[in-house]
mmCIF file of C-alpha atoms in Angstrom:
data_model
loop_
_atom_site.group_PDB
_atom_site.id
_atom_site.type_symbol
_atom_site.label_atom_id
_atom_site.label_comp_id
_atom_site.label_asym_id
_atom_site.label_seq_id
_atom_site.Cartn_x
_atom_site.Cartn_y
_atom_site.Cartn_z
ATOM 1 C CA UNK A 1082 18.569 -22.917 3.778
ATOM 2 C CA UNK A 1083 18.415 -23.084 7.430
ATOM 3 C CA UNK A 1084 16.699 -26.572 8.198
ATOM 4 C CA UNK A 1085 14.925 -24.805 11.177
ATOM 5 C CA UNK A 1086 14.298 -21.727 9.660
ATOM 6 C CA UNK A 1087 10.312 -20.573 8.544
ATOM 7 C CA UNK A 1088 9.847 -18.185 5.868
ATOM 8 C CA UNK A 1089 6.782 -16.107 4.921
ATOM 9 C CA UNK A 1090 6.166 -14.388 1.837
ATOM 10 C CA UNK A 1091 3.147 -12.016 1.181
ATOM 11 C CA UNK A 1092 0.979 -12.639 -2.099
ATOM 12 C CA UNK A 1093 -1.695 -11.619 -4.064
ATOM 13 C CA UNK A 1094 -3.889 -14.382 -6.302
ATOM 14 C CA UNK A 1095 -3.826 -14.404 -9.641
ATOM 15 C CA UNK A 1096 -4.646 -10.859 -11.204
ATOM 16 C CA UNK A 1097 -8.105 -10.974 -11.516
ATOM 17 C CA UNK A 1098 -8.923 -12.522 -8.617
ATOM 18 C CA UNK A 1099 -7.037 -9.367 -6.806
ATOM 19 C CA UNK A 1100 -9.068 -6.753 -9.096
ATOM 20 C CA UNK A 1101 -12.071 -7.805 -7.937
ATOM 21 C CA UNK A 1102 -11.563 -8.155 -4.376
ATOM 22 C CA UNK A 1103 -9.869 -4.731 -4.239
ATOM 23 C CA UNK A 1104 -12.292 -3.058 -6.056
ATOM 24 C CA UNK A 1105 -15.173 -4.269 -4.124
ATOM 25 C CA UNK A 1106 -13.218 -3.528 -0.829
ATOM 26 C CA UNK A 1107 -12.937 0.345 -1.918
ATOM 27 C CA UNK A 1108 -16.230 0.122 -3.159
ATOM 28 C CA UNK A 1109 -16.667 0.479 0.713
ATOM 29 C CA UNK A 1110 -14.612 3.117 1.270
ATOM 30 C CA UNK A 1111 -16.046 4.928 -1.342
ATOM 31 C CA UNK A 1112 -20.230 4.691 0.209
ATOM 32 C CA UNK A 1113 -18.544 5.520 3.530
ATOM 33 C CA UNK A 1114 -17.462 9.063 2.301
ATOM 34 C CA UNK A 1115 -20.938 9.313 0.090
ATOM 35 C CA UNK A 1116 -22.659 8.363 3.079
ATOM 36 C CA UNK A 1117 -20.357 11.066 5.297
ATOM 37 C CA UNK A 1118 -21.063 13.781 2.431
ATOM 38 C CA UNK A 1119 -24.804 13.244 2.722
ATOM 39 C CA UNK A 1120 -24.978 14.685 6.272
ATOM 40 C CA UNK A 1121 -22.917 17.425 5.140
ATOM 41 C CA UNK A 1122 -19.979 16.033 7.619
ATOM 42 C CA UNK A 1123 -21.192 14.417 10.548
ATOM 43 C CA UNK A 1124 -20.588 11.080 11.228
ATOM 44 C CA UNK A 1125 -23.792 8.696 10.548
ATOM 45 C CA UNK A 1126 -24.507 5.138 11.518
ATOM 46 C CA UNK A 1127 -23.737 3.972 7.802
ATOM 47 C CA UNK A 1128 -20.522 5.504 7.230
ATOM 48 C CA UNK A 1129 -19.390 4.480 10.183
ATOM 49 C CA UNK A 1130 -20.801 0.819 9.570
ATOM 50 C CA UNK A 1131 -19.236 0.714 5.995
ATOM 51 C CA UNK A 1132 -15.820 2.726 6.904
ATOM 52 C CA UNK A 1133 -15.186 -0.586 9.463
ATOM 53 C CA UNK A 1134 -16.267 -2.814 6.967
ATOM 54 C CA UNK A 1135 -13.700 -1.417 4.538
ATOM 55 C CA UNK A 1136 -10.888 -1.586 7.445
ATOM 56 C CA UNK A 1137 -11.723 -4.985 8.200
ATOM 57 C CA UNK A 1138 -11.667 -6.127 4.423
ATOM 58 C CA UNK A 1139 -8.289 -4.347 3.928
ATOM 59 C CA UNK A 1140 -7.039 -5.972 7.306
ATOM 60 C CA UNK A 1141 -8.065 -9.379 5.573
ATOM 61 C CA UNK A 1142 -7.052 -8.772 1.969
ATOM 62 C CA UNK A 1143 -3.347 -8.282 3.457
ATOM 63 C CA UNK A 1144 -3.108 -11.453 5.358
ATOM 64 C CA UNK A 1145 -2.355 -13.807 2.450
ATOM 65 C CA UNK A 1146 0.520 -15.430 2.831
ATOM 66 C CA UNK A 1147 3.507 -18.161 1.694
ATOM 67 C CA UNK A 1148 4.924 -20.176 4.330
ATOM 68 C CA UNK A 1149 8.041 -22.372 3.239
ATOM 69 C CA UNK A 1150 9.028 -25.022 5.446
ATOM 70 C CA UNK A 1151 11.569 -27.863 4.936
ATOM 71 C CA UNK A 1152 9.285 -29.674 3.046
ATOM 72 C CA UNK A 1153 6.367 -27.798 2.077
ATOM 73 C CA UNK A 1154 4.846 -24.845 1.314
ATOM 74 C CA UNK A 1155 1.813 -23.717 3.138
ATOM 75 C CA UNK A 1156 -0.804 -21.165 1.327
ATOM 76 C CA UNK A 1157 -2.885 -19.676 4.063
ATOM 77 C CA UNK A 1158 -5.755 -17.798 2.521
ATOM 78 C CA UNK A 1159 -8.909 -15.293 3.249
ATOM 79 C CA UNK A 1160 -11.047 -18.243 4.142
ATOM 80 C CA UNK A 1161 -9.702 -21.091 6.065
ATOM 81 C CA UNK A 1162 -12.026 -23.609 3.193
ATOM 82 C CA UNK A 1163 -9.219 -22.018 0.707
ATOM 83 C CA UNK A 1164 -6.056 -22.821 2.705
ATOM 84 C CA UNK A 1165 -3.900 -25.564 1.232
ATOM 85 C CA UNK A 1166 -0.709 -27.533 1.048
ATOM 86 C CA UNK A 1167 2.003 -28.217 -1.576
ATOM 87 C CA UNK A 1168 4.932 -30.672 -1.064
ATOM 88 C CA UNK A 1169 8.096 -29.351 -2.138
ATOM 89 C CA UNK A 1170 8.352 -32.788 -4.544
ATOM 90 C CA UNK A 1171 5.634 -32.480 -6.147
ATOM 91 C CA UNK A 1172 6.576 -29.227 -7.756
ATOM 92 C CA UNK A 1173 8.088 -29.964 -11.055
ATOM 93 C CA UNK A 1174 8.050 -26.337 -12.663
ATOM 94 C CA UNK A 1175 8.064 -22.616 -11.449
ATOM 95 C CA UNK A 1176 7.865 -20.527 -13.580
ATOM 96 C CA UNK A 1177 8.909 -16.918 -12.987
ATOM 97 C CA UNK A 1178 7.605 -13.743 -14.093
ATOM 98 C CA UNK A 1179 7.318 -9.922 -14.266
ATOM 99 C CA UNK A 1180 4.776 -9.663 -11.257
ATOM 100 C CA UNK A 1181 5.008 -13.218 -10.043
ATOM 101 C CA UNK A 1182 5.411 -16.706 -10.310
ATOM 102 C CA UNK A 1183 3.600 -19.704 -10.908
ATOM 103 C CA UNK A 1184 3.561 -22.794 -9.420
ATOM 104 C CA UNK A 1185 3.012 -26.558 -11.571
ATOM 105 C CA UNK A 1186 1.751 -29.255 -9.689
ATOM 106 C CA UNK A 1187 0.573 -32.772 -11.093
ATOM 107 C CA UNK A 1188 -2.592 -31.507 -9.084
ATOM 108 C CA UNK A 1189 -2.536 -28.204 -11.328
ATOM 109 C CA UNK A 1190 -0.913 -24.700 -11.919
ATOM 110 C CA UNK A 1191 -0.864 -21.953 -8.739
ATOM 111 C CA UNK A 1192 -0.674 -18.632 -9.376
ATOM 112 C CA UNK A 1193 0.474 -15.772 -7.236
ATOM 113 C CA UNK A 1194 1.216 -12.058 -7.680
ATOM 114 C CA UNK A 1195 4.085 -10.457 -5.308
ATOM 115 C CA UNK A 1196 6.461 -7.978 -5.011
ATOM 116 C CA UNK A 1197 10.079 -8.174 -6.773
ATOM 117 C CA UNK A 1198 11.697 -9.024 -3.139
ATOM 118 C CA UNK A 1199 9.902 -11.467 -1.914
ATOM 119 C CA UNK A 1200 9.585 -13.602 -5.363
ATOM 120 C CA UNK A 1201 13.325 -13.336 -5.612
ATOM 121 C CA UNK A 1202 13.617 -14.330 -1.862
ATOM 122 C CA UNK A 1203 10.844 -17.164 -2.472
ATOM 123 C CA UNK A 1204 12.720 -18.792 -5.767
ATOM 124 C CA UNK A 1205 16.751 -18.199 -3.958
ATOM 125 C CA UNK A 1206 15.160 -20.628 -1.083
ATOM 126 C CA UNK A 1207 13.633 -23.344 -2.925
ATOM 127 C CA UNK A 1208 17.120 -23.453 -4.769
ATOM 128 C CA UNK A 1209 18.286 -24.117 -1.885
ATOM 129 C CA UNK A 1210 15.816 -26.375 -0.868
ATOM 130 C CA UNK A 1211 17.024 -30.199 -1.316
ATOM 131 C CA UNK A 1212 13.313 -31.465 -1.329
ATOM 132 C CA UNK A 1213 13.208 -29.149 -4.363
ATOM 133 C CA UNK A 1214 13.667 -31.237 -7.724
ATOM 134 C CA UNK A 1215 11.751 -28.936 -10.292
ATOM 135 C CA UNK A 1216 13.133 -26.562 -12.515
ATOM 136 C CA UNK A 1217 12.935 -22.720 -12.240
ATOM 137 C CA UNK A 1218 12.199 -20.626 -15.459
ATOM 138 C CA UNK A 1219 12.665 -17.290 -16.008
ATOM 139 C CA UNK A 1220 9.479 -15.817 -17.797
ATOM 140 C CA UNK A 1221 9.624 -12.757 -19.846
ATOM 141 C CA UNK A 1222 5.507 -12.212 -19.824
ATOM 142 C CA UNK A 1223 3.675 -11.754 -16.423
ATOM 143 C CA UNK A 1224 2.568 -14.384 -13.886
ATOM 144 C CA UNK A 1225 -0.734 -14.883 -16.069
ATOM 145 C CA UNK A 1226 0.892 -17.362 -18.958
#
């Protein structure tokens, strides 16, 4: 891996963590159009109000990302509260499965769901990483083990 090189990787947390944020964002959506089909088609304060809501949770909900550094890898999160750090050390298993990969820490296990690309572009870089000294393990179930 490039020593100078940065990478990002878009996730999801674990399972149902996503289910419930997504449904709650299209809850949104869905009072927006209720609201828009009450007034028989024109525009009212509240779907307008709840239609930006829904953009600005969606805008949000997509900004979770991996950052992989020489050293570390940086989880940036919804909330800034929720943003954290793992060494690339202190990893001593991944584990990776069907929708993800997982994450063991002496401090815990970290979950994320992502697409087939990016977790195959995520584990070829920590091979390549030499402050990487876990192992990687293909999983047959999903990230949820």
């Amino acid at each position: 891996m490039d020593t100078h090189r940065i990478y990002e990787f878009r996730y999801q947390p674990e399972l149902a963590e996503t289910v419930i944020y997504w449904s709650l964002t299209f809850v949104l959506f869905f009072l927006s159009m209720i609201g828009l089909m009450e007034e028989q088609g024109f525009i009212n304060m509240f779907s307008l109000t709840t239609f930006l809501l829904f953009l600005f949770f969606t805008i949000l909900g997509t900004r979770r990302k991996i950052i992989l550094t020489r050293d570390q890898i940086k989880v940036n999160a919804i909330l800034k509260r929720n943003r954290y750090t793992i060494n690339l050390s202190d990893i001593k298993n991944i584990l990776v499965g069907k929708f993800g990969l997982t994450l063991i820490t002496p401090n815990g296990k970290y979950s994320y769901l992502m697409l087939k690309k990016s977790k195959n572009k995520l584990k070829s870089c920590l091979e390549l990483e030499h402050q990487f000294t876990g192992k990687i393990n293909e999983e047959k179930k999903g990230v949820d083990n």
